[in-house]
Structures are given as C-alpha cells and as structure tokens.
mmCIF file of C-alpha atoms in Angstrom:
data_model
loop_
_atom_site.group_PDB
_atom_site.id
_atom_site.type_symbol
_atom_site.label_atom_id
_atom_site.label_comp_id
_atom_site.label_asym_id
_atom_site.label_seq_id
_atom_site.Cartn_x
_atom_site.Cartn_y
_atom_site.Cartn_z
ATOM 1 C CA MET A 1 9.827 -1.203 -12.278
ATOM 2 C CA GLU A 2 8.876 -4.651 -11.115
ATOM 3 C CA LEU A 3 5.573 -5.188 -9.337
ATOM 4 C CA LYS A 4 7.272 -6.207 -6.067
ATOM 5 C CA GLU A 5 9.329 -2.976 -6.073
ATOM 6 C CA PHE A 6 6.232 -0.894 -6.792
ATOM 7 C CA VAL A 7 4.188 -2.481 -3.980
ATOM 8 C CA SER A 8 7.074 -2.283 -1.506
ATOM 9 C CA GLU A 9 7.847 1.348 -2.308
ATOM 10 C CA ALA A 10 4.175 2.378 -2.224
ATOM 11 C CA LEU A 11 3.634 0.833 1.231
ATOM 12 C CA LEU A 12 6.867 2.342 2.597
ATOM 13 C CA GLN A 13 5.931 5.775 1.235
ATOM 14 C CA ILE A 14 2.455 5.590 2.824
ATOM 15 C CA ILE A 15 3.904 4.667 6.236
ATOM 16 C CA SER A 16 6.652 7.271 5.962
ATOM 17 C CA GLY A 17 4.120 9.919 4.934
ATOM 18 C CA ILE A 18 1.925 9.158 7.944
ATOM 19 C CA GLN A 19 4.900 9.319 10.323
ATOM 20 C CA ASP A 20 6.059 12.578 8.739
ATOM 21 C CA ALA A 21 2.609 14.155 9.067
ATOM 22 C CA GLN A 22 2.285 12.961 12.678
ATOM 23 C CA GLY A 23 5.573 14.674 13.503
ATOM 24 C CA LYS A 24 4.516 17.949 11.871
ATOM 25 C CA ILE A 25 1.173 18.525 13.579
ATOM 26 C CA GLY A 26 2.943 19.620 16.764
ATOM 27 C CA GLU A 27 0.810 20.972 19.577
ATOM 28 C CA SER A 28 -2.448 21.158 17.623
ATOM 29 C CA ASN A 29 -5.466 19.117 18.668
ATOM 30 C CA ALA A 30 -5.244 17.133 15.451
ATOM 31 C CA GLU A 31 -4.389 13.444 15.487
ATOM 32 C CA ILE A 32 -3.388 11.349 12.531
ATOM 33 C CA ASN A 33 -4.419 7.717 12.894
ATOM 34 C CA PRO A 34 -5.068 7.936 16.661
ATOM 35 C CA LYS A 35 -4.923 4.879 18.892
ATOM 36 C CA TYR A 36 -8.391 3.729 19.907
ATOM 37 C CA SER A 37 -9.498 3.560 23.519
ATOM 38 C CA ASN A 38 -10.719 0.230 24.901
ATOM 39 C CA ARG A 39 -14.305 1.489 24.666
ATOM 40 C CA GLN A 40 -13.902 2.530 21.035
ATOM 41 C CA GLN A 41 -12.165 -0.739 20.244
ATOM 42 C CA ALA A 42 -15.026 -2.762 21.746
ATOM 43 C CA MET A 43 -17.522 -0.820 19.629
ATOM 44 C CA LEU A 44 -15.474 -1.353 16.466
ATOM 45 C CA GLU A 45 -15.067 -5.073 17.194
ATOM 46 C CA LYS A 46 -18.856 -5.286 17.430
ATOM 47 C CA HIS A 47 -18.955 -4.093 13.802
ATOM 48 C CA LYS A 48 -16.388 -6.710 12.742
ATOM 49 C CA ILE A 49 -13.466 -4.261 12.456
ATOM 50 C CA LEU A 50 -10.264 -6.325 12.654
ATOM 51 C CA PHE A 51 -7.406 -5.584 15.036
ATOM 52 C CA SER A 52 -3.800 -6.771 15.010
ATOM 53 C CA SER A 53 -2.116 -8.512 17.932
ATOM 54 C CA LYS A 54 -0.920 -5.048 19.044
ATOM 55 C CA SER A 55 -4.540 -3.794 19.117
ATOM 56 C CA ASN A 56 -4.090 -1.595 16.053
ATOM 57 C CA VAL A 57 -6.847 -1.412 13.468
ATOM 58 C CA ILE A 58 -6.077 -3.472 10.398
ATOM 59 C CA GLN A 59 -6.631 -1.324 7.334
ATOM 60 C CA HIS A 60 -6.381 -2.280 3.689
ATOM 61 C CA VAL A 61 -4.265 -0.589 1.060
ATOM 62 C CA ASP A 62 -5.958 -1.311 -2.251
ATOM 63 C CA PHE A 63 -3.905 -1.643 -5.407
ATOM 64 C CA ASP A 64 -5.240 -1.532 -8.956
ATOM 65 C CA VAL A 65 -2.238 -1.699 -11.273
ATOM 66 C CA ALA A 66 -1.601 -2.397 -14.928
ATOM 67 C CA VAL A 67 1.291 -4.754 -15.523
ATOM 68 C CA THR A 68 3.080 -5.556 -18.739
ATOM 69 C CA ALA A 69 4.847 -8.727 -19.737
ATOM 70 C CA SER A 70 7.206 -8.570 -22.689
ATOM 71 C CA GLU A 71 9.174 -11.122 -24.634
ATOM 72 C CA GLY A 72 11.268 -10.691 -27.716
ATOM 73 C CA THR A 73 14.497 -11.570 -29.423
ATOM 74 C CA GLY A 74 17.336 -9.503 -28.017
ATOM 75 C CA THR A 75 15.202 -8.071 -25.226
ATOM 76 C CA LYS A 76 15.124 -8.761 -21.548
ATOM 77 C CA ALA A 77 11.847 -10.501 -20.738
ATOM 78 C CA GLY A 78 10.014 -9.581 -17.587
ATOM 79 C CA VAL A 79 6.957 -8.191 -15.863
ATOM 80 C CA GLY A 80 6.706 -4.528 -14.953
ATOM 81 C CA VAL A 81 4.245 -2.010 -13.576
ATOM 82 C CA LEU A 82 2.666 0.326 -16.097
ATOM 83 C CA ALA A 83 1.694 3.590 -14.447
ATOM 84 C CA GLY A 84 1.723 7.251 -15.378
ATOM 85 C CA ALA A 85 4.911 7.981 -13.471
ATOM 86 C CA PHE A 86 6.830 4.996 -14.766
ATOM 87 C CA ASN A 87 8.292 4.570 -18.210
ATOM 88 C CA LEU A 88 8.971 1.001 -19.251
ATOM 89 C CA GLY A 89 11.205 0.020 -22.095
ATOM 90 C CA ALA A 90 12.907 -3.060 -23.386
ATOM 91 C CA SER A 91 16.629 -3.698 -22.939
ATOM 92 C CA GLY A 92 18.494 -4.254 -26.188
ATOM 93 C CA ALA A 93 17.316 -4.262 -29.771
ATOM 94 C CA SER A 94 14.554 -6.492 -31.019
ATOM 95 C CA ASN A 95 12.958 -7.196 -34.319
ATOM 96 C CA GLN A 96 10.161 -9.179 -32.775
ATOM 97 C CA GLU A 97 8.590 -8.270 -29.477
ATOM 98 C CA SER A 98 5.471 -9.544 -27.799
ATOM 99 C CA GLN A 99 3.964 -7.416 -25.058
ATOM 100 C CA THR A 100 0.780 -7.997 -23.093
ATOM 101 C CA ALA A 101 -0.837 -5.797 -20.492
ATOM 102 C CA SER A 102 -3.098 -6.945 -17.672
ATOM 103 C CA ARG A 103 -4.742 -5.327 -14.682
ATOM 104 C CA ILE A 104 -4.242 -6.725 -11.217
ATOM 105 C CA LYS A 105 -6.367 -5.695 -8.257
ATOM 106 C CA PHE A 106 -5.414 -6.731 -4.752
ATOM 107 C CA SER A 107 -5.461 -5.486 -1.194
ATOM 108 C CA VAL A 108 -2.710 -5.555 1.418
ATOM 109 C CA PRO A 109 -3.749 -5.521 5.104
ATOM 110 C CA VAL A 110 -1.566 -3.194 7.178
ATOM 111 C CA THR A 111 -1.539 -1.512 10.536
ATOM 112 C CA LEU A 112 -0.427 2.064 10.169
ATOM 113 C CA PRO A 113 1.664 3.955 12.725
ATOM 114 C CA THR A 114 -0.598 5.268 15.489
ATOM 115 C CA ASN A 115 -0.500 8.586 17.247
ATOM 116 C CA GLU A 116 -0.191 7.665 20.924
#
C-alpha cells in the first residue's frame, strides 16, 4: 500500500468511525466530539487552542509509519507503508533487490465531525 493510500484511508476511517459512534449513542447523555459553546471557545482560545473557519477545534492526527523503498531488476520499484496489517511484496522475479526502510513521523490537522 502506498503512503498516500494509507494516510487517506486512515483519516477516512477515523472520520467515519466518529460519525458511526455519534449515530449509535442515541438518547444517552453522552456526546462524541461536542461543539463548544462561545464561552468554552473563548477559554480555549486563551490557551492557544486553534479553531477552523467553521469554529471547530483543529485537532492533530499523528502518524508514525515505517515506509519501504525497493528497487531491483524485474521488480516494480516504489514506496510502500510497512505496518503489521499490510504485507508488501515485489512484483515479478528479481535476482537483485535493494530495499530500504525508513520511519516518517508527521501530523495532519483536521476538524472532526461535531455532535451538534
């Protein structure tokens, strides 16, 4: 799996999971990612909490992934995500293959769906 597919799918799954959970809590008093009141927002802004243009709190999804880059004769070169759930292999047969692994850490700012 390519890094861009991994990041995209992870973010979509997080958002979908939040929306799914919000729909399942029904009539309980629980709230998942509630919208802040103006008073709460003013207090958070005092502490340098960032808000989007829609007044939603900007949160960060942190990624710490291992990526592999492989090259070889008869193989398809590329960069992929190395994680427990993903199995990466080379396409084709190769007598010589060079593979390197690196870790990448980054953060993606997002606003998650709010519970009105």
